[in-house]
Amino acid sequence: MTNPILVEVLRGALVESRHRGAVAVADPDGAVALAIGDVATPVFPRSAVKALQAVPLVEDGAADRFGFGDQELALACASHSGEAGHVAGVERMLACAGLDASALRCGAHWPISQAAAAALARTGAPTALHNNCSGKHAGFLCLACAMGVDTSEYFRPDHAVQRRVCAVLEDFTGAALTADRCAIDGCSVPTWAIPLENLARGFAKFGTGRGLAPERAQAAARLRQACANEPWFVAGTGRFCTDVMQRFGARVFVKTGAEGVHCGALPELGLGIALKCDDGASRAAQAIMAALIARLLPLDAAERAALSPHLAPVLRNWNGIEVGQIRVTQAI
Amino acid sequence: MTNPILVEVLRGALVESRHRGAVAVADPDGAVALAIGDVATPVFPRSAVKALQAVPLVEDGAADRFGFGDQELALACASHSGEAGHVAGVERMLACAGLDASALRCGAHWPISQAAAAALARTGAPTALHNNCSGKHAGFLCLACAMGVDTSEYFRPDHAVQRRVCAVLEDFTGAALTADRCAIDGCSVPTWAIPLENLARGFAKFGTGRGLAPERAQAAARLRQACANEPWFVAGTGRFCTDVMQRFGARVFVKTGAEGVHCGALPELGLGIALKCDDGASRAAQAIMAALIARLLPLDAAERAALSPHLAPVLRNWNGIEVGQIRVTQAI
């Protein structure tokens, strides 16, 4: 099955590049409200499922034990930009469990934020704290502490923490996460390939609590509210996920993943969303997610206007001259 | 016409992302030796035609007048990484014409080289000299000086420099570069959309001199030799174009362009190459170019081994763990 072209990138009046992809929108029972392209073949959700991966941290009492508020929980769900506030927040999470940055096994990379990277370069070099996944890893470490298990190998698929996370992902998505669907993520934890229709169902459950055990529904609601209250901690300055959740609060949950994945929930409609660009392009995934929100959610004029820069971003060159535009196609 | 999948990106044992694209290989007469996908629709070649854009600099005597050697000519063809040697070389080019960085109109961006960017952040911020196109712009400025025309608007489509460049591109490619095919490049100069089959023909002429007036053939040969002699100045440390030309010298000319374009020449075979990934991905464009070189050029075992990391690059995560691989498909 060839997925349709969902996004075009224009330079001047001509289409310069094209992005194909697939989209699933589903309810908590798995009924598919919208399917575009192949929604049945498993795809790696990567960081788009961090909020689901953070559920045991709340459900098992670790978040309460360590006194985590909205910022810490948002960081556990985050692909953060490595700005000073993100780094300080992750350090705080680790300190709550009596740990420090040396416990993180996510590896180091320069902050996603160019301003943060430039500031860091003046005084030092990146550590694991600056890795966009450091909040998720701090959450895994805190979960390991609360479970009373060894923390040193928390990233391995056979560690109690990852087995727990795997079971939670299976419960949300209804997909069997077998070893043949498992690969290693950028930050070394396992990532399991899951069909988009199952991911959409999982986020419908996350957004509504329907189809979940009461304590799991409660954990999901708390994480969702944390992200709605502190969206800057989920991504960072100028980032898509932060901008959208700052604007829409608890009405919209969105989370990016590497290689063109995006997941989300529209709780008032009882729907979850999962999409992937075939080629892995984030620029297209964001435009598609913005288009889906615009298509599905009842919006007033101000909300529509706030979303439009994400729907059809103008492309400018190094001199600030407008050179083109990204636009979604009629397929969405 | 739907272009075929040319590159797959694996994570573990599963294909995570896919890149479609088109390839044209042609001789100087325009006979197409290999066509994959749509090679007739115009595409923006972006920086992949910098070597053709540099031809007037040599042909009109500016390079001789300013005493340019291989490094300066390679920089005129370059998308450089903004390393110290690149910046110094561009400053030298400008100084030869009595100019400095303030004459550049390409805009500023952080060096492509992360090491150079980190070093720069310690002491300052990027200028137009660090823009990967600054060598091309310095070449345009020197051409304007040699032509005796005003230098301040050298980037505009109606300026004598760009009209001259446009005529040279038309001569190489045999395509009519009409206004409806013109858009603005990342560095503010015009970019004209050209079919891949015409671009391939243009690079066959560039690689062989066949089909060109004697002084144009001579200018092409000099630029080609400059890039073969100083490939580090065409890109930079660890970059694909540099690595390939360091290995193959004058046997292979390759040049990347934004949005997944790659052009090249194999002079001993009398062939030019032009390719574009539909989605604009450089990682795929490089793998395709490597695969075409391996397919077309007679290689010994050592040469084949040197090319293989580019043909099927291993993907490692932030901890250096192997997580996947890029591979070209049977379509190439």
XYZ file of C-alpha atoms in Angstrom:
664
model
C 0.000 0.000 0.000
C 1.428 3.357 -1.043
C 0.619 6.063 1.480
C -0.723 9.315 0.004
C 1.153 12.611 -0.186
C 0.023 14.508 2.914
C 2.370 17.491 2.866
C 3.974 19.562 0.112
C 6.887 21.940 0.565
C 6.792 24.854 -1.855
C 9.669 27.026 -3.010
C 8.263 30.009 -4.839
C 5.306 28.757 -6.850
C 6.611 25.199 -7.327
C 6.418 22.123 -5.110
C 10.007 21.334 -4.099
C 9.490 18.301 -1.803
C 6.683 15.944 -0.847
C 5.948 13.893 2.250
C 3.823 10.763 2.293
C 2.343 9.318 5.426
C -0.452 7.587 7.274
C -2.902 8.756 9.928
C -5.159 6.919 12.368
C -7.802 8.484 14.607
C -9.579 6.080 16.947
C -11.765 5.906 20.050
C -10.928 3.990 23.257
C -12.672 0.863 21.968
C -10.442 0.821 18.913
C -13.115 2.002 16.478
C -11.267 3.900 13.769
C -12.851 7.304 13.115
C -10.374 8.242 10.387
C -7.760 6.190 8.560
C -5.475 7.588 5.865
C -2.960 5.229 4.324
C -1.590 2.112 5.999
C -2.577 2.147 9.668
C -2.066 -1.598 10.245
C 1.685 -2.041 9.762
C 3.647 -1.571 12.993
C 5.725 1.611 13.261
C 8.174 2.635 15.961
C 6.446 5.348 18.012
C 9.751 6.498 19.527
C 9.298 9.469 21.865
C 5.647 9.959 20.929
C 4.640 7.451 23.644
C 6.664 8.986 26.488
C 3.463 9.932 28.318
C 2.384 6.278 28.274
C 5.865 5.213 29.378
C 5.501 7.594 32.343
C 2.246 6.036 33.589
C 3.914 3.508 35.982
C 5.854 6.358 37.607
C 2.531 7.770 38.810
C 0.543 4.554 39.134
C 3.127 2.808 41.321
C 3.360 5.729 43.730
C 6.866 6.894 42.824
C 5.680 10.368 41.819
C 3.953 10.829 45.183
C 6.823 9.351 47.146
C 9.255 11.829 45.583
C 6.832 14.752 45.738
C 6.660 15.351 41.983
C 4.528 18.231 40.775
C 3.389 19.149 37.276
C 6.846 20.226 36.091
C 8.495 16.934 37.020
C 5.673 14.890 35.498
C 5.743 16.987 32.315
C 9.508 16.379 32.121
C 8.923 12.622 32.442
C 6.754 12.907 29.286
C 9.126 15.315 27.507
C 11.434 15.577 24.549
C 12.819 18.766 26.024
C 15.051 21.355 24.373
C 17.818 21.233 26.978
C 17.148 24.765 28.194
C 18.286 25.736 31.688
C 14.877 25.101 33.262
C 14.666 21.634 31.772
C 18.115 20.676 32.996
C 17.417 22.014 36.483
C 14.104 20.138 36.591
C 15.705 16.822 35.701
C 18.430 17.366 38.287
C 15.666 18.004 40.838
C 13.890 14.748 39.892
C 17.093 12.772 40.307
C 17.933 14.465 43.620
C 14.482 13.492 44.976
C 15.544 9.856 44.567
C 19.025 10.483 45.959
C 20.572 10.264 42.497
C 22.464 12.577 40.174
C 23.273 12.858 36.469
C 25.740 9.969 36.659
C 22.784 7.564 36.956
C 21.383 8.584 33.545
C 22.099 6.163 30.711
C 20.530 8.143 27.834
C 23.810 9.488 26.472
C 24.678 13.136 25.871
C 23.808 15.430 22.990
C 23.803 19.180 22.464
C 20.550 20.876 23.497
C 17.832 20.975 20.818
C 17.534 24.698 21.563
C 20.193 26.501 19.530
C 20.290 29.321 22.078
C 20.802 26.822 24.908
C 23.479 25.008 22.881
C 25.356 28.250 22.202
C 25.149 29.258 25.874
C 26.382 25.830 26.957
C 29.285 25.907 24.478
C 30.605 29.042 26.183
C 31.168 27.194 29.439
C 31.233 23.481 28.770
C 29.905 20.540 26.843
C 26.621 18.624 26.950
C 25.944 15.908 29.513
C 23.142 13.346 29.751
C 21.039 16.043 31.452
C 20.856 17.931 28.135
C 19.620 14.852 26.258
C 15.996 15.516 25.270
C 15.043 12.208 26.952
C 16.670 12.927 30.317
C 13.322 13.566 32.028
C 11.971 10.219 30.866
C 15.145 8.526 32.084
C 14.936 10.311 35.440
C 11.374 8.986 35.668
C 12.554 5.440 34.940
C 15.225 5.769 37.621
C 12.714 7.048 40.174
C 10.384 4.188 39.275
C 13.237 1.699 39.790
C 13.933 3.218 43.218
C 10.263 3.025 44.174
C 10.108 -0.589 42.949
C 13.164 -1.377 45.033
C 15.100 -2.783 42.078
C 18.635 -2.152 40.874
C 18.902 1.149 39.003
C 22.038 0.533 36.955
C 20.468 -1.376 34.049
C 17.066 0.324 33.985
C 17.242 0.845 30.206
C 17.449 -2.831 29.208
C 14.356 -4.608 27.786
C 14.557 -7.338 30.452
C 14.851 -4.919 33.391
C 11.807 -4.736 35.686
C 11.219 -1.089 34.738
C 11.068 -1.761 30.997
C 8.978 -4.911 31.488
C 6.538 -2.795 33.489
C 6.516 -0.102 30.770
C 5.998 -2.750 28.093
C 2.950 -4.169 29.892
C 1.460 -0.686 30.229
C 2.000 0.017 26.509
C 0.282 -3.287 25.682
C -2.667 -2.395 27.894
C -3.089 1.052 26.312
C -2.635 0.007 22.696
C -3.967 -3.553 22.693
C -0.929 -4.570 20.646
C 1.273 -7.536 21.528
C 4.791 -6.144 21.972
C 6.785 -9.191 21.013
C 10.563 -9.357 20.782
C 10.503 -9.265 16.978
C 8.936 -5.799 17.180
C 11.562 -4.459 19.577
C 14.486 -2.225 18.642
C 16.707 0.244 20.493
C 15.725 3.898 20.723
C 18.077 6.872 20.405
C 18.415 6.993 24.201
C 19.019 3.200 24.497
C 15.656 2.137 25.949
C 13.554 -0.347 23.955
C 11.057 0.906 21.389
C 8.336 -1.451 20.142
C 6.733 -1.140 16.710
C 2.947 -0.692 17.030
C 0.313 -0.149 14.309
C -0.961 3.438 14.063
C -4.545 2.251 14.678
C -3.415 0.743 18.000
C -1.435 3.834 18.961
C -4.476 6.018 18.218
C -6.596 3.774 20.428
C -3.968 3.993 23.173
C -4.072 7.783 23.120
C -7.872 7.786 23.113
C -7.651 5.776 26.352
C -4.953 8.127 27.662
C -7.107 11.150 26.844
C -10.321 9.837 28.360
C -9.412 7.129 30.869
C -11.989 4.889 29.217
C -10.998 1.235 28.973
C -8.379 1.591 31.732
C -8.331 0.322 35.307
C -9.255 3.159 37.723
C -5.709 3.720 39.058
C -4.345 3.743 35.513
C -7.006 6.174 34.355
C -6.127 8.395 37.309
C -2.406 8.267 36.480
C -3.157 9.169 32.859
C -5.342 12.096 33.913
C -2.634 13.399 36.227
C 0.045 13.224 33.510
C -2.276 14.853 30.980
C -3.036 17.686 33.363
C 0.658 18.117 34.185
C 1.456 18.546 30.476
C -1.474 20.939 30.041
C -0.328 22.991 33.044
C 3.384 22.994 32.190
C 3.677 22.546 28.406
C 7.055 24.313 28.281
C 8.507 21.347 30.170
C 7.225 18.885 27.517
C 9.287 20.478 24.722
C 10.549 24.069 25.043
C 10.636 27.591 23.699
C 9.082 27.854 20.245
C 8.453 24.115 19.908
C 5.269 22.745 18.341
C 4.074 20.573 21.263
C 4.594 23.424 23.710
C 2.873 26.005 21.512
C -0.178 23.831 20.878
C -0.668 22.814 24.510
C -0.072 26.391 25.713
C -2.905 27.469 23.426
C -5.358 24.620 23.961
C -4.572 23.505 27.505
C -6.237 20.243 28.476
C -8.288 20.180 25.240
C -5.336 18.892 23.204
C -2.469 16.594 24.118
C 0.282 16.284 21.476
C 3.676 14.634 21.555
C 6.331 14.356 18.864
C 8.524 11.331 18.217
C 11.633 10.896 16.093
C 11.330 9.814 12.443
C 8.121 11.691 11.714
C 5.806 10.216 14.335
C 3.224 12.284 16.195
C 0.630 11.136 18.703
C -2.112 13.049 20.446
C -5.457 13.045 22.175
C -8.589 15.162 21.903
C -10.325 14.253 25.198
C -13.588 16.154 24.565
C -14.111 14.117 21.390
C -12.941 10.884 22.982
C -10.385 10.444 20.214
C -6.718 9.526 19.975
C -4.449 10.355 17.030
C -1.344 8.647 15.682
C 0.503 9.500 12.474
C 3.795 8.815 10.779
C 5.498 10.346 7.761
C 7.027 7.585 5.669
C 10.333 9.433 5.370
C 10.674 10.475 9.008
C 10.237 14.234 8.537
C 9.194 16.204 11.626
C 8.219 19.279 9.610
C 5.530 17.254 7.865
C 4.366 15.407 10.999
C 3.736 18.706 12.761
C 1.772 20.174 9.867
C -0.360 17.021 9.664
C -1.074 17.072 13.403
C -2.043 20.752 13.201
C -4.337 19.970 10.262
C -5.986 17.118 12.165
C -6.649 19.332 15.179
C -8.145 21.961 12.860
C -10.273 19.353 11.122
C -11.521 17.508 14.192
C -11.787 20.023 17.028
C -14.465 22.746 17.129
C -12.428 25.967 17.054
C -13.337 29.616 17.312
C -11.718 32.219 15.061
C -8.957 33.065 17.532
C -8.076 29.400 18.018
C -8.030 28.819 14.284
C -5.748 31.843 13.832
C -3.409 30.570 16.554
C -3.129 27.208 14.812
C -2.590 28.564 11.298
C 1.199 29.184 11.551
C 1.571 25.462 12.284
C -0.858 24.449 9.549
C 0.925 26.299 6.760
C 4.303 27.505 8.029
C 6.053 30.134 5.937
C 9.645 29.248 5.072
C 12.202 32.057 5.317
C 15.859 32.010 4.348
C 18.901 33.223 6.308
C 18.058 36.813 5.371
C 14.469 36.460 6.579
C 13.140 36.551 3.014
C 10.029 34.421 2.412
C 11.089 31.622 0.059
C 8.266 29.116 0.349
C 5.682 27.394 2.462
C 4.694 24.025 3.894
C 1.094 23.000 3.162
C -1.046 19.964 3.833
C -2.812 18.356 0.900
C -6.465 17.559 0.304
C -5.776 14.013 1.527
C -6.152 15.252 5.127
C 4.255 9.209 -11.710
C 5.139 7.795 -8.288
C 8.884 7.585 -7.788
C 10.158 4.278 -6.384
C 11.501 3.711 -2.870
C 15.268 4.071 -3.259
C 16.397 4.026 0.364
C 15.175 2.290 3.511
C 16.128 3.204 7.057
C 16.147 0.222 9.388
C 15.812 0.197 13.161
C 16.683 -3.244 14.437
C 15.252 -5.699 11.924
C 12.355 -3.491 10.768
C 12.164 -0.743 8.171
C 11.428 2.466 10.086
C 11.418 5.039 7.263
C 11.476 5.068 3.470
C 12.742 7.553 0.899
C 11.460 7.789 -2.649
C 13.312 9.558 -5.393
C 14.413 9.853 -8.991
C 17.781 9.469 -10.695
C 19.083 10.511 -14.103
C 22.440 9.550 -15.596
C 23.209 11.094 -18.984
C 25.994 11.794 -21.449
C 26.976 15.246 -22.797
C 24.602 14.881 -25.749
C 21.679 14.326 -23.401
C 21.356 10.604 -24.063
C 19.992 9.121 -20.848
C 22.044 6.104 -19.717
C 19.889 5.448 -16.646
C 16.556 6.875 -15.581
C 14.777 5.894 -12.365
C 11.480 7.599 -11.631
C 10.435 10.987 -12.972
C 13.453 12.684 -14.556
C 11.447 15.150 -16.681
C 9.767 17.358 -14.056
C 11.884 20.360 -13.074
C 13.439 20.260 -9.598
C 15.375 22.973 -7.788
C 19.040 21.898 -7.844
C 19.926 24.309 -5.030
C 23.595 24.082 -4.048
C 24.236 21.031 -6.225
C 24.998 23.345 -9.188
C 27.458 25.617 -7.404
C 30.309 24.362 -9.621
C 28.336 25.434 -12.704
C 27.525 28.761 -11.066
C 31.276 29.259 -10.545
C 32.169 28.817 -14.229
C 31.918 32.539 -15.143
C 34.327 33.384 -12.319
C 37.015 31.438 -14.171
C 35.840 31.977 -17.743
C 35.667 35.770 -17.449
C 39.175 36.040 -16.018
C 38.233 37.037 -12.478
C 39.943 34.016 -10.926
C 43.200 34.834 -12.725
C 42.958 38.533 -11.996
C 42.633 37.852 -8.259
C 45.206 35.064 -8.259
C 42.843 32.322 -7.119
C 44.305 28.874 -6.576
C 42.599 25.539 -6.017
C 41.403 26.387 -2.504
C 39.616 29.551 -3.563
C 38.037 27.851 -6.576
C 36.937 24.888 -4.456
C 35.361 27.355 -2.011
C 33.472 29.008 -4.877
C 31.907 25.557 -5.550
C 31.405 24.731 -1.871
C 28.729 24.157 0.721
C 31.387 24.390 3.395
C 31.112 23.479 7.064
C 32.190 26.857 8.423
C 35.450 25.515 9.845
C 38.300 27.942 10.468
C 40.039 27.163 7.174
C 36.862 27.763 5.194
C 36.218 31.102 6.853
C 39.816 32.218 6.344
C 39.685 31.172 2.698
C 36.546 33.183 2.000
C 38.028 36.218 3.734
C 41.081 35.822 1.495
C 38.888 35.700 -1.635
C 37.090 38.878 -0.606
C 40.340 40.652 0.275
C 41.723 39.880 -3.190
C 38.906 42.011 -4.602
C 39.333 44.711 -1.955
C 36.198 43.587 -0.132
C 35.362 42.156 3.269
C 32.554 40.178 4.952
C 30.243 43.201 4.909
C 29.829 42.742 1.131
C 28.311 39.249 1.547
C 24.531 39.075 1.229
C 24.058 35.356 2.001
C 22.939 35.856 5.602
C 24.479 34.253 8.670
C 24.003 30.801 10.149
C 25.900 28.650 12.642
C 28.623 26.496 11.048
C 27.466 23.111 9.739
C 30.380 21.617 11.684
C 29.229 21.088 15.263
C 32.803 21.401 16.504
C 33.229 24.691 14.640
C 29.875 25.928 15.953
C 30.822 25.076 19.547
C 34.208 26.780 19.152
C 32.578 29.866 17.643
C 29.983 30.040 20.444
C 32.794 30.406 22.960
C 33.918 33.686 21.441
C 31.132 35.078 19.335
C 28.255 34.471 16.964
C 28.090 33.471 13.305
C 28.524 35.960 10.491
C 27.912 35.649 6.754
C 31.425 34.139 6.481
C 30.161 31.024 8.315
C 27.239 30.574 5.912
C 27.939 27.424 3.893
C 27.420 29.486 0.706
C 29.898 32.259 1.543
C 32.497 30.971 -0.934
C 29.968 31.030 -3.761
C 28.955 34.542 -2.765
C 32.581 35.669 -2.600
C 32.938 34.276 -6.116
C 29.908 36.249 -7.297
C 31.345 39.416 -5.761
C 34.716 38.870 -7.414
C 32.952 38.247 -10.735
C 31.018 41.510 -10.303
C 34.302 43.360 -9.668
C 35.912 41.819 -12.731
C 32.840 42.667 -14.817
C 33.037 46.245 -13.564
C 29.452 46.252 -12.299
C 27.949 47.359 -9.006
C 28.509 44.748 -6.274
C 25.737 45.667 -3.850
C 22.851 43.801 -5.519
C 24.802 40.863 -6.946
C 22.267 38.328 -5.593
C 19.227 39.608 -7.508
C 17.954 37.675 -10.577
C 18.207 40.784 -12.778
C 21.788 41.655 -11.750
C 24.450 41.163 -14.427
C 26.143 38.440 -12.347
C 23.005 36.313 -11.998
C 22.039 36.881 -15.649
C 25.491 35.620 -16.591
C 25.132 32.606 -14.269
C 21.678 31.858 -15.679
C 22.987 31.829 -19.248
C 25.799 29.447 -18.240
C 23.319 27.099 -16.521
C 21.160 27.121 -19.658
C 24.191 26.280 -21.803
C 25.239 23.372 -19.578
C 21.796 21.878 -19.034
C 19.999 22.759 -22.266
C 17.006 23.826 -20.172
C 15.225 27.156 -20.621
C 15.417 28.907 -17.250
C 12.292 30.992 -17.474
C 10.948 33.234 -14.701
C 8.204 30.749 -13.790
C 10.927 28.258 -12.829
C 12.775 30.722 -10.603
C 12.609 30.841 -6.815
C 14.855 32.182 -4.055
C 17.549 29.972 -2.538
C 18.468 29.779 1.149
C 21.256 32.320 0.577
C 18.973 34.686 -1.429
C 20.355 34.076 -4.947
C 17.957 32.732 -7.586
C 17.524 28.977 -8.034
C 15.935 27.671 -11.224
C 14.037 24.381 -11.406
C 15.617 22.053 -14.000
C 14.671 18.471 -14.958
C 17.041 15.819 -13.579
C 17.771 14.593 -17.120
C 18.990 18.078 -18.046
C 21.032 18.405 -14.861
C 22.669 15.049 -15.550
C 23.534 16.211 -19.060
C 24.957 19.441 -17.624
C 27.265 17.521 -15.308
C 28.339 15.197 -18.127
C 29.447 18.332 -19.985
C 31.077 19.673 -16.823
C 32.927 16.393 -16.317
C 34.147 16.022 -19.884
C 34.089 19.450 -21.496
C 32.237 17.921 -24.439
C 29.551 20.134 -25.958
C 31.073 23.280 -24.442
C 32.940 26.182 -26.070
C 36.714 25.784 -25.526
C 37.043 28.509 -22.886
C 34.036 27.091 -20.991
C 35.419 23.573 -21.171
C 38.721 24.908 -19.834
C 36.986 26.712 -16.953
C 35.048 23.532 -16.077
C 38.252 21.477 -16.099
C 39.990 23.952 -13.828
C 37.122 23.962 -11.319
C 36.903 20.174 -11.412
C 40.609 19.857 -10.769
C 40.454 22.412 -7.955
C 37.738 20.357 -6.204
C 39.702 17.140 -6.766
C 42.848 18.754 -5.341
C 41.176 20.466 -2.384
C 38.032 18.493 -1.542
C 38.058 19.630 2.090
C 37.234 23.136 0.847
C 34.130 21.867 -1.020
C 32.449 20.584 2.179
C 34.537 19.843 5.280
C 35.666 17.360 7.885
C 33.712 14.099 7.726
C 31.362 15.310 5.005
C 30.247 13.023 2.153
C 31.416 15.179 -0.786
C 34.824 15.667 0.805
C 35.262 11.993 1.674
C 34.318 10.776 -1.807
C 36.522 13.257 -3.661
C 39.423 12.665 -1.263
C 39.180 8.971 -2.136
C 38.542 9.172 -5.872
C 40.245 12.418 -6.834
C 39.449 13.579 -10.351
C 37.596 10.333 -11.139
C 34.474 11.461 -9.275
C 32.932 14.890 -8.823
C 30.017 15.060 -6.363
C 28.100 17.975 -4.896
C 25.199 18.036 -2.464
C 22.261 20.429 -2.575
C 19.531 21.186 -0.065
C 16.264 19.221 -0.082
C 17.781 15.900 -1.116
C 19.472 16.853 -4.372
C 22.831 15.455 -5.419
C 24.727 16.012 -8.667
C 27.940 14.511 -9.900
C 30.165 13.567 -12.795
C 32.147 10.458 -13.721
C 34.514 11.910 -16.364
C 36.134 8.603 -17.417
C 32.685 7.262 -18.331
C 31.562 10.528 -19.889
C 28.514 10.560 -17.610
C 26.750 13.083 -15.427
C 24.430 12.220 -12.517
C 21.517 14.096 -10.968
C 19.151 12.785 -8.321
C 16.544 14.057 -5.908
C 14.770 12.464 -2.971
C 11.103 13.398 -3.066
C 11.079 14.337 0.590
C 14.305 16.342 0.649
C 16.383 13.971 2.804
C 20.160 14.336 2.545
C 20.831 10.986 4.227
C 19.048 9.228 1.371
C 20.563 11.377 -1.378
C 24.068 10.507 -0.190
C 23.379 6.783 -0.038
C 21.901 6.877 -3.560
C 24.912 8.777 -4.929
C 27.273 6.282 -3.288
C 25.273 3.404 -4.780
C 25.402 4.967 -8.250
C 29.177 5.403 -8.054
C 29.494 1.758 -6.956
C 27.207 0.622 -9.756
C 28.706 2.684 -12.569
C 32.411 3.083 -11.851
C 34.918 0.224 -12.156
C 36.255 -0.128 -8.600
C 38.944 -2.269 -7.042
C 38.393 -3.954 -3.667
C 39.964 -1.105 -1.675
C 37.849 1.490 -3.449
C 34.720 -0.564 -2.889
C 35.557 -0.900 0.795
C 36.137 2.847 1.100
C 32.726 3.539 -0.411
C 30.797 1.001 1.675
C 30.282 3.166 4.817
C 28.459 5.644 2.571
C 26.502 2.942 0.775
C 25.054 1.378 3.917
C 25.777 3.651 6.878
C 25.347 2.125 10.314
C 23.143 4.212 12.626
C 24.312 4.570 16.225
C 22.535 6.225 19.127
C 23.860 8.727 21.675
C 25.599 5.909 23.524
C 27.291 4.641 20.377
C 25.087 1.540 20.292
C 24.228 0.282 16.802
C 20.476 0.787 16.384
C 19.970 0.449 12.645
C 21.198 1.050 9.147
C 20.486 2.959 5.962
C 20.346 0.806 2.830
C 19.586 1.375 -0.834
C 16.930 -0.775 -2.459
C 17.022 -2.992 -5.518
C 15.576 -0.100 -7.523
C 19.102 1.328 -7.877
